[in-house]
mmCIF file of C-alpha atoms and ligand atoms in Angstrom:
data_model
loop_
_atom_site.group_PDB
_atom_site.id
_atom_site.type_symbol
_atom_site.label_atom_id
_atom_site.label_comp_id
_atom_site.label_asym_id
_atom_site.label_seq_id
_atom_site.Cartn_x
_atom_site.Cartn_y
_atom_site.Cartn_z
ATOM 1 C CA MET P 25 -3.796 -2.490 -18.348
ATOM 2 C CA ILE P 26 -0.895 -3.021 -15.657
ATOM 3 C CA LYS P 27 0.889 -6.809 -15.736
ATOM 4 C CA THR P 28 3.898 -8.694 -14.787
ATOM 5 C CA GLU P 29 5.131 -12.053 -15.684
ATOM 6 C CA ASN P 30 7.517 -13.516 -13.445
ATOM 7 C CA LEU P 31 9.147 -10.217 -12.781
ATOM 8 C CA THR P 32 12.156 -10.781 -11.093
ATOM 9 C CA LYS P 33 14.984 -7.993 -9.950
ATOM 10 C CA VAL P 34 18.455 -9.517 -8.372
ATOM 11 C CA TYR P 35 20.700 -7.457 -6.545
ATOM 12 C CA ASN P 36 23.995 -8.586 -5.105
ATOM 13 C CA GLY P 37 22.669 -12.290 -5.654
ATOM 14 C CA LYS P 38 19.568 -11.340 -3.397
ATOM 15 C CA LYS P 39 16.096 -11.300 -5.005
ATOM 16 C CA ALA P 40 14.709 -7.847 -4.147
ATOM 17 C CA VAL P 41 11.738 -8.835 -6.478
ATOM 18 C CA ASP P 42 10.656 -12.423 -6.973
ATOM 19 C CA ASN P 43 8.771 -14.054 -9.381
ATOM 20 C CA LEU P 44 5.899 -11.381 -9.293
ATOM 21 C CA ASN P 45 2.800 -11.931 -11.387
ATOM 22 C CA LEU P 46 0.279 -9.485 -10.973
ATOM 23 C CA GLU P 47 -2.532 -7.836 -13.092
ATOM 24 C CA ILE P 48 -4.122 -4.621 -12.390
ATOM 25 C CA ALA P 49 -7.377 -3.873 -14.488
ATOM 26 C CA GLU P 50 -7.959 -0.527 -16.178
ATOM 27 C CA GLY P 51 -9.874 2.093 -13.711
ATOM 28 C CA ASP P 52 -8.463 0.222 -10.551
ATOM 29 C CA ILE P 53 -7.002 2.018 -7.863
ATOM 30 C CA PHE P 54 -4.088 -0.452 -6.659
ATOM 31 C CA GLY P 55 -2.651 -0.584 -3.167
ATOM 32 C CA PHE P 56 1.176 -2.046 -3.364
ATOM 33 C CA LEU P 57 1.122 -2.635 0.476
ATOM 34 C CA GLY P 58 4.625 -3.827 2.185
ATOM 35 C CA PRO P 59 7.101 -3.033 4.790
ATOM 36 C CA ASN P 60 10.447 -1.136 3.971
ATOM 37 C CA GLY P 61 12.712 -3.470 2.193
ATOM 38 C CA ALA P 62 9.934 -5.490 0.600
ATOM 39 C CA GLY P 63 10.440 -4.593 -3.213
ATOM 40 C CA LYS P 64 8.124 -2.054 -3.427
ATOM 41 C CA SER P 65 10.103 0.758 -5.237
ATOM 42 C CA THR P 66 12.138 -2.094 -7.250
ATOM 43 C CA THR P 67 9.061 -3.243 -8.821
ATOM 44 C CA ILE P 68 7.631 0.500 -9.544
ATOM 45 C CA LEU P 69 10.999 1.450 -11.014
ATOM 46 C CA MET P 70 10.578 -1.756 -13.545
ATOM 47 C CA LEU P 71 7.287 -0.786 -14.100
ATOM 48 C CA VAL P 72 8.133 2.986 -15.272
ATOM 49 C CA GLY P 73 11.075 1.405 -17.047
ATOM 50 C CA MET P 74 13.854 2.870 -14.899
ATOM 51 C CA ILE P 75 15.574 -0.284 -14.326
ATOM 52 C CA GLU P 76 15.332 -3.791 -16.089
ATOM 53 C CA PRO P 77 14.192 -6.760 -14.732
ATOM 54 C CA THR P 78 16.799 -9.431 -14.145
ATOM 55 C CA GLU P 79 14.239 -12.031 -15.272
ATOM 56 C CA GLY P 80 10.334 -11.697 -16.289
ATOM 57 C CA LYS P 81 8.673 -9.048 -18.374
ATOM 58 C CA CYS P 82 6.278 -6.288 -17.233
ATOM 59 C CA PHE P 83 3.703 -4.757 -19.847
ATOM 60 C CA ILE P 84 1.497 -1.416 -19.692
ATOM 61 C CA ASN P 85 -1.132 -1.588 -22.012
ATOM 62 C CA ASP P 86 0.381 -4.641 -23.815
ATOM 63 C CA ILE P 87 3.400 -2.595 -24.515
ATOM 64 C CA GLU P 88 6.509 -4.383 -22.916
ATOM 65 C CA VAL P 89 8.346 -1.801 -20.731
ATOM 66 C CA ALA P 90 11.765 -3.128 -20.968
ATOM 67 C CA ARG P 91 11.345 -2.891 -24.889
ATOM 68 C CA ASN P 92 9.647 0.211 -25.477
ATOM 69 C CA PRO P 93 10.755 2.539 -22.447
ATOM 70 C CA LEU P 94 9.972 5.792 -24.399
ATOM 71 C CA LYS P 95 6.811 4.538 -25.801
ATOM 72 C CA VAL P 96 5.828 3.887 -22.276
ATOM 73 C CA LYS P 97 6.802 7.195 -20.785
ATOM 74 C CA GLU P 98 4.602 8.828 -23.012
ATOM 75 C CA ILE P 99 1.525 7.125 -21.304
ATOM 76 C CA ILE P 100 2.419 6.770 -17.739
ATOM 77 C CA GLY P 101 3.106 9.283 -14.704
ATOM 78 C CA TYR P 102 5.419 8.491 -12.171
ATOM 79 C CA LEU P 103 5.563 10.557 -8.892
ATOM 80 C CA PRO P 104 9.079 8.887 -6.917
ATOM 81 C CA GLU P 105 9.724 8.234 -3.448
ATOM 82 C CA ASN P 106 11.769 11.229 -3.211
ATOM 83 C CA VAL P 107 10.626 13.916 -6.050
ATOM 84 C CA GLY P 108 13.155 16.884 -6.213
ATOM 85 C CA PHE P 109 12.763 20.440 -7.845
ATOM 86 C CA TYR P 110 14.610 23.319 -8.247
ATOM 87 C CA GLY P 111 13.865 25.443 -5.376
ATOM 88 C CA ASN P 112 14.704 28.573 -6.461
ATOM 89 C CA MET P 113 11.843 28.153 -8.606
ATOM 90 C CA THR P 114 7.994 28.431 -8.658
ATOM 91 C CA ALA P 115 5.383 25.862 -9.056
ATOM 92 C CA GLU P 116 4.615 26.993 -12.731
ATOM 93 C CA GLN P 117 8.375 27.316 -13.137
ATOM 94 C CA ASN P 118 9.150 23.848 -12.331
ATOM 95 C CA LEU P 119 6.414 22.398 -14.315
ATOM 96 C CA ASP P 120 7.070 24.797 -17.353
ATOM 97 C CA TYR P 121 10.519 23.219 -17.110
ATOM 98 C CA PHE P 122 9.571 19.696 -17.181
ATOM 99 C CA ALA P 123 6.159 20.437 -19.484
ATOM 100 C CA ARG P 124 8.919 21.165 -22.233
ATOM 101 C CA PHE P 125 10.060 17.877 -22.486
ATOM 102 C CA TYR P 126 6.917 16.886 -23.831
ATOM 103 C CA ALA P 127 7.070 18.164 -27.724
ATOM 104 C CA THR P 128 3.506 17.869 -28.536
ATOM 105 C CA MET P 129 2.649 20.937 -26.201
ATOM 106 C CA ASP P 130 3.193 24.920 -27.417
ATOM 107 C CA ALA P 131 3.379 27.269 -24.501
ATOM 108 C CA ASN P 132 -0.364 28.062 -24.499
ATOM 109 C CA GLU P 133 -0.951 24.516 -23.811
ATOM 110 C CA ARG P 134 1.634 24.281 -21.293
ATOM 111 C CA GLU P 135 0.486 26.976 -19.319
ATOM 112 C CA LYS P 136 -3.523 25.754 -19.518
ATOM 113 C CA ARG P 137 -2.546 22.566 -18.605
ATOM 114 C CA ILE P 138 -0.308 23.346 -15.730
ATOM 115 C CA GLY P 139 -2.879 26.019 -14.589
ATOM 116 C CA GLU P 140 -5.354 23.170 -14.467
ATOM 117 C CA LEU P 141 -3.213 20.705 -12.625
ATOM 118 C CA LEU P 142 -1.924 23.468 -10.283
ATOM 119 C CA GLU P 143 -5.824 23.602 -9.284
ATOM 120 C CA LEU P 144 -6.041 20.143 -9.145
ATOM 121 C CA VAL P 145 -3.504 19.529 -6.143
ATOM 122 C CA GLN P 146 -4.739 22.764 -4.537
ATOM 123 C CA LEU P 147 -1.678 24.963 -5.462
ATOM 124 C CA ASP P 148 -3.143 27.385 -7.627
ATOM 125 C CA GLY P 149 -2.266 30.642 -6.681
ATOM 126 C CA VAL P 150 0.954 29.834 -4.408
ATOM 127 C CA SER P 151 3.675 32.305 -5.759
ATOM 128 C CA GLN P 152 5.927 30.939 -2.651
ATOM 129 C CA LYS P 153 9.339 29.339 -4.310
ATOM 130 C CA VAL P 154 9.379 25.460 -4.273
ATOM 131 C CA GLY P 155 12.667 25.490 -2.070
ATOM 132 C CA GLY P 156 10.187 26.999 1.057
ATOM 133 C CA TYR P 157 7.530 24.164 0.397
ATOM 134 C CA SER P 158 6.220 21.532 3.018
ATOM 135 C CA ARG P 159 6.618 18.100 2.266
ATOM 136 C CA GLY P 160 2.940 17.931 1.518
ATOM 137 C CA MET P 161 3.185 20.557 -1.136
ATOM 138 C CA THR P 162 6.109 19.203 -2.505
ATOM 139 C CA GLN P 163 3.967 15.654 -3.053
ATOM 140 C CA ARG P 164 1.504 17.700 -4.327
ATOM 141 C CA LEU P 165 3.905 19.332 -6.942
ATOM 142 C CA GLY P 166 5.056 15.970 -7.309
ATOM 143 C CA LEU P 167 1.727 15.132 -8.535
ATOM 144 C CA ALA P 168 1.484 17.388 -10.868
ATOM 145 C CA GLN P 169 4.293 17.011 -12.378
ATOM 146 C CA ALA P 170 3.441 13.059 -12.772
ATOM 147 C CA LEU P 171 0.221 14.255 -14.474
ATOM 148 C CA LEU P 172 2.099 16.689 -17.499
ATOM 149 C CA ASN P 173 1.074 14.517 -20.098
ATOM 150 C CA ASN P 174 -2.165 13.428 -19.139
ATOM 151 C CA PRO P 175 -1.157 9.580 -18.456
ATOM 152 C CA GLY P 176 -3.828 7.229 -18.339
ATOM 153 C CA VAL P 177 -1.805 4.874 -15.628
ATOM 154 C CA ILE P 178 -0.261 6.796 -12.651
ATOM 155 C CA PHE P 179 2.642 5.007 -10.319
ATOM 156 C CA LEU P 180 3.001 6.787 -6.979
ATOM 157 C CA ASP P 181 5.825 5.338 -4.743
ATOM 158 C CA GLU P 182 4.915 5.993 -1.041
ATOM 159 C CA PRO P 183 2.973 9.155 -1.616
ATOM 160 C CA THR P 184 1.721 9.878 1.687
ATOM 161 C CA SER P 185 4.610 8.835 3.931
ATOM 162 C CA ASN P 186 5.781 11.187 6.088
ATOM 163 C CA LEU P 187 2.932 13.496 5.391
ATOM 164 C CA ASP P 188 0.679 15.276 8.608
ATOM 165 C CA PRO P 189 -2.764 14.158 8.212
ATOM 166 C CA GLU P 190 -3.887 17.167 6.174
ATOM 167 C CA GLY P 191 -1.178 16.372 3.746
ATOM 168 C CA VAL P 192 -2.587 12.411 3.594
ATOM 169 C CA LEU P 193 -6.011 13.589 3.002
ATOM 170 C CA GLN P 194 -5.225 16.287 0.144
ATOM 171 C CA ILE P 195 -3.271 13.294 -1.852
ATOM 172 C CA ARG P 196 -6.151 11.380 -1.032
ATOM 173 C CA GLN P 197 -8.799 13.658 -2.540
ATOM 174 C CA THR P 198 -6.629 14.213 -5.595
ATOM 175 C CA LEU P 199 -6.384 10.308 -5.857
ATOM 176 C CA LYS P 200 -9.912 9.875 -6.101
ATOM 177 C CA LYS P 201 -10.784 12.664 -8.434
ATOM 178 C CA LEU P 202 -8.042 11.084 -10.610
ATOM 179 C CA SER P 203 -9.813 7.575 -10.401
ATOM 180 C CA ASP P 204 -13.193 9.221 -11.042
ATOM 181 C CA GLU P 205 -11.815 10.351 -14.364
ATOM 182 C CA GLY P 206 -10.830 6.702 -15.141
ATOM 183 C CA LYS P 207 -7.270 7.072 -14.380
ATOM 184 C CA THR P 208 -5.596 3.677 -13.104
ATOM 185 C CA ILE P 209 -3.711 4.103 -10.050
ATOM 186 C CA PHE P 210 -0.958 1.855 -8.500
ATOM 187 C CA PHE P 211 -0.107 3.265 -4.950
ATOM 188 C CA SER P 212 2.515 1.944 -2.788
ATOM 189 C CA SER P 213 2.588 2.074 0.823
ATOM 190 C CA HIS P 214 3.895 0.462 3.981
ATOM 191 C CA ILE P 215 0.925 1.469 6.013
ATOM 192 C CA LEU P 216 -2.296 -0.568 5.863
ATOM 193 C CA ALA P 217 -4.752 1.865 6.963
ATOM 194 C CA GLU P 218 -3.478 4.216 4.290
ATOM 195 C CA VAL P 219 -3.836 1.892 1.115
ATOM 196 C CA ALA P 220 -7.379 0.880 3.075
ATOM 197 C CA GLN P 221 -8.841 4.540 2.648
ATOM 198 C CA VAL P 222 -7.702 4.797 -0.967
ATOM 199 C CA CYS P 223 -7.561 1.574 -2.630
ATOM 200 C CA LYS P 224 -10.040 -0.830 -4.518
ATOM 201 C CA THR P 225 -7.677 -3.668 -5.034
ATOM 202 C CA ILE P 226 -4.569 -4.568 -3.067
ATOM 203 C CA GLY P 227 -1.365 -6.502 -3.133
ATOM 204 C CA ILE P 228 0.663 -7.317 -0.222
ATOM 205 C CA ILE P 229 4.317 -7.701 -0.783
ATOM 206 C CA SER P 230 7.014 -9.351 1.563
ATOM 207 C CA ASN P 231 10.537 -10.070 0.752
ATOM 208 C CA GLY P 232 9.779 -9.502 -2.723
ATOM 209 C CA THR P 233 6.956 -11.979 -2.910
ATOM 210 C CA LEU P 234 3.477 -11.396 -3.201
ATOM 211 C CA ILE P 235 1.605 -13.040 -0.547
ATOM 212 C CA GLU P 236 -1.742 -11.644 -0.740
ATOM 213 C CA ARG P 237 -4.028 -10.360 -3.751
ATOM 214 C CA GLY P 238 -7.846 -9.248 -3.958
ATOM 215 C CA THR P 239 -10.203 -6.605 -3.606
ATOM 216 C CA LEU P 240 -10.587 -4.547 -0.730
ATOM 217 C CA ASP P 241 -13.425 -5.974 0.643
ATOM 218 C CA GLU P 242 -12.099 -9.582 -0.010
ATOM 219 C CA ILE P 243 -8.671 -8.488 1.815
ATOM 220 C CA LYS P 244 -11.153 -7.086 4.823
ATOM 221 C CA ARG P 245 -13.224 -9.973 4.723
ATOM 222 C CA LYS P 246 -9.921 -11.683 5.304
ATOM 223 C CA LEU P 247 -8.891 -9.875 8.033
ATOM 224 C CA ASP P 248 -12.356 -10.069 9.291
ATOM 225 C CA VAL P 249 -12.470 -14.083 9.396
ATOM 226 C CA ARG P 250 -8.666 -13.952 11.530
ATOM 227 C CA LYS P 251 -10.199 -10.936 13.669
ATOM 228 C CA ILE P 252 -11.056 -13.450 16.255
ATOM 229 C CA VAL P 253 -10.389 -12.716 19.927
ATOM 230 C CA LYS P 254 -7.668 -15.151 21.287
ATOM 231 C CA ILE P 255 -7.896 -15.489 24.778
ATOM 232 C CA ILE P 256 -5.208 -16.941 27.155
ATOM 233 C CA VAL P 257 -5.692 -18.848 30.457
ATOM 234 C CA GLU P 258 -4.065 -20.468 32.938
ATOM 235 C CA THR P 259 -5.494 -22.324 36.269
ATOM 236 C CA THR P 260 -3.548 -23.137 39.303
ATOM 237 C CA GLY P 261 -5.409 -26.645 39.234
ATOM 238 C CA ASP P 262 -6.565 -28.769 36.325
ATOM 239 C CA MET P 263 -8.197 -27.041 33.413
ATOM 240 C CA PRO P 264 -11.724 -27.860 33.163
ATOM 241 C CA LYS P 265 -13.371 -27.974 29.525
ATOM 242 C CA ILE P 266 -14.605 -24.689 28.616
ATOM 243 C CA GLU P 267 -17.663 -24.175 26.704
ATOM 244 C CA HIS P 268 -19.290 -21.127 25.306
ATOM 245 C CA GLU P 269 -21.589 -20.340 22.062
ATOM 246 C CA ASN P 270 -19.075 -17.973 21.366
ATOM 247 C CA ILE P 271 -16.206 -20.237 21.362
ATOM 248 C CA ILE P 272 -14.280 -21.246 17.883
ATOM 249 C CA ASN P 273 -11.658 -23.428 18.879
ATOM 250 C CA VAL P 274 -9.610 -24.366 22.284
ATOM 251 C CA GLU P 275 -6.581 -25.865 22.402
ATOM 252 C CA TYR P 276 -5.602 -27.067 25.867
ATOM 253 C CA LYS P 277 -1.990 -27.852 26.941
ATOM 254 C CA GLY P 278 -2.044 -28.835 30.431
ATOM 255 C CA ARG P 279 -3.387 -26.298 32.828
ATOM 256 C CA LYS P 280 -3.003 -23.607 29.966
ATOM 257 C CA ALA P 281 -5.779 -23.135 27.254
ATOM 258 C CA VAL P 282 -5.563 -20.725 24.497
ATOM 259 C CA ILE P 283 -9.288 -20.171 23.375
ATOM 260 C CA GLU P 284 -10.216 -18.384 19.970
ATOM 261 C CA ALA P 285 -13.532 -16.957 20.416
ATOM 262 C CA LYS P 286 -16.285 -14.313 18.211
ATOM 263 C CA SER P 287 -16.066 -12.032 21.098
ATOM 264 C CA ASP P 288 -14.294 -11.279 24.376
ATOM 265 C CA ILE P 289 -15.777 -13.995 27.018
ATOM 266 C CA ARG P 290 -13.305 -13.429 29.492
ATOM 267 C CA GLU P 291 -15.984 -12.547 32.381
ATOM 268 C CA TYR P 292 -17.230 -15.999 31.426
ATOM 269 C CA ILE P 293 -14.364 -17.882 31.722
ATOM 270 C CA SER P 294 -13.313 -16.352 35.083
ATOM 271 C CA MET P 295 -17.041 -16.706 36.534
ATOM 272 C CA TYR P 296 -16.898 -20.299 35.526
ATOM 273 C CA LEU P 297 -13.666 -21.252 36.833
ATOM 274 C CA LEU P 298 -14.425 -19.434 40.329
ATOM 275 C CA GLU P 299 -17.643 -21.533 40.448
ATOM 276 C CA ASN P 300 -15.677 -24.128 40.189
ATOM 277 C CA SER P 301 -13.262 -23.124 42.796
ATOM 278 C CA ILE P 302 -10.185 -23.162 40.374
ATOM 279 C CA GLY P 303 -7.686 -20.577 40.720
ATOM 280 C CA ILE P 304 -6.425 -18.232 37.880
ATOM 281 C CA LYS P 305 -2.718 -17.785 37.082
ATOM 282 C CA GLU P 306 -3.710 -15.849 33.976
ATOM 283 C CA LEU P 307 -6.500 -14.667 32.088
ATOM 284 C CA ARG P 308 -5.764 -12.068 29.094
ATOM 285 C CA ILE P 309 -6.909 -11.283 25.510
ATOM 286 C CA GLU P 310 -4.743 -11.227 22.368
ATOM 287 C CA GLU P 311 -6.769 -9.591 19.796
ATOM 288 C CA PRO P 312 -5.152 -8.627 16.602
ATOM 289 C CA THR P 313 -5.564 -5.329 15.338
ATOM 290 C CA LEU P 314 -5.395 -4.959 11.230
ATOM 291 C CA GLU P 315 -2.200 -3.937 11.851
ATOM 292 C CA ASP P 316 -0.761 -7.430 13.822
ATOM 293 C CA VAL P 317 -2.799 -9.180 10.895
ATOM 294 C CA PHE P 318 -0.780 -7.791 8.202
ATOM 295 C CA MET P 319 2.220 -8.369 9.974
ATOM 296 C CA GLU P 320 1.307 -11.832 10.458
ATOM 297 C CA SER P 321 0.843 -12.333 6.656
ATOM 298 C CA VAL P 322 4.187 -10.559 6.199
ATOM 299 C CA TYR P 323 5.799 -12.963 8.685
ATOM 300 C CA LYS P 324 4.087 -16.007 7.023
ATOM 301 C CA GLY P 325 4.994 -14.904 3.467
ATOM 302 C CA LYS P 326 8.776 -14.659 4.831
ATOM 303 C CA GLY P 327 8.376 -18.102 6.633
ATOM 304 C CA GLY P 328 7.134 -19.482 3.560
ATOM 305 C CA LYS P 329 9.942 -18.990 1.402
HETATM 306 P P1 ADP B 422 10.963 -0.918 -0.483
HETATM 307 O O1 ADP B 422 10.499 -0.137 -1.650
HETATM 308 O O2 ADP B 422 9.587 -1.886 -0.683
HETATM 309 O O3 ADP B 422 10.946 -0.380 0.784
HETATM 310 P P2 ADP B 422 12.998 -1.795 -2.385
HETATM 311 O O4 ADP B 422 12.661 -2.376 -3.323
HETATM 312 O O5 ADP B 422 13.595 -0.381 -2.390
HETATM 313 O O6 ADP B 422 12.006 -1.916 -1.200
HETATM 314 O O7 ADP B 422 14.015 -2.360 -1.827
HETATM 315 C C1 ADP B 422 14.260 -4.272 -1.731
HETATM 316 C C2 ADP B 422 15.263 -4.556 -1.350
HETATM 317 O O8 ADP B 422 16.148 -4.644 -2.479
HETATM 318 C C3 ADP B 422 15.813 -4.438 -0.276
HETATM 319 O O9 ADP B 422 16.413 -5.218 0.337
HETATM 320 C C4 ADP B 422 17.183 -3.146 -0.878
HETATM 321 O O10 ADP B 422 18.051 -2.810 0.149
HETATM 322 C C5 ADP B 422 17.322 -3.733 -2.279
HETATM 323 N N1 ADP B 422 17.713 -2.743 -3.025
HETATM 324 C C6 ADP B 422 17.127 -2.140 -3.435
HETATM 325 N N2 ADP B 422 17.798 -1.203 -4.298
HETATM 326 C C7 ADP B 422 18.840 -1.725 -4.796
HETATM 327 C C8 ADP B 422 20.182 -1.397 -5.145
HETATM 328 N N3 ADP B 422 20.147 -0.117 -6.121
HETATM 329 N N4 ADP B 422 21.369 -2.024 -4.935
HETATM 330 C C9 ADP B 422 21.327 -3.015 -4.349
HETATM 331 N N5 ADP B 422 20.260 -3.173 -3.304
HETATM 332 C C10 ADP B 422 19.136 -2.840 -3.615
HETATM 333 MG MG1 MG B 423 10.537 2.086 -1.259
#
């Protein structure tokens, strides 16, 4: 459905997107996750045919985007990072203005379609001009605009960034509905939790390079595996050998030990050291959060380049 082959974009001698190979199946909700500047928007711009790759290709439904940008635009929807509307017009007027670009729709069809879309994004009955909209409302109208041509594939560039929790929830609900209709959704974000809530499969991009790819479950499992409790112990005397059934690994460095365990066993360690009359200089935990693990894989990706 969506495919990139060695997709690369160079800006001023620097690779914004570096040899990206990605395949997204029909009906998937794909989360494209990465920190700011990772190359998410650049990738999306190439996928929707707004900019041309420096090297490599991308395909939507086996149609090469750079060779057939107009054909691709007919079958995709795109919500840009910063969507703009005419502030002095209502939602209906704005959508009708854009819908006129689609020659296949006559006035009746446009009205019907716009009505349906405004209901979908929960903006039906809003008579206010768009200039007075909140960011959440503007994003929802942007989503409606992206859906005007009833596309099978929808690209959304950070649709939930800077939205309040209610705004995030509304976008999320609409995406779930669209996914239930069988649409393929490509959703970018720099927030792991956001992507984890919505997406079936995830790709993590850092410095233009894809560093993780899998289903949400696979990525979660990976994170769980790494979600071990790291305990740092430093003693005043010689460090004894520490044993416990929940210990996975211990690294001893003089009077310091870095313990990886399945649970927080600090209480056991302190009792054990006390019983052996060994003073404790330091005993602390380093439990990575999901966000830490994400940052760690991002860092690993950068280091690997
Ligand atoms: P993201 O969307 O993940 O935040 P971008 O794709 O916007 O990242 O940017 C990736 C890299 O490419 C960044 O280093 C950015 O500064 C650079 N970049 C993006 N667009 C341009 C441009 N039009 N000209 C020069 N550099 C750009
Ligand atoms: Mg971006």
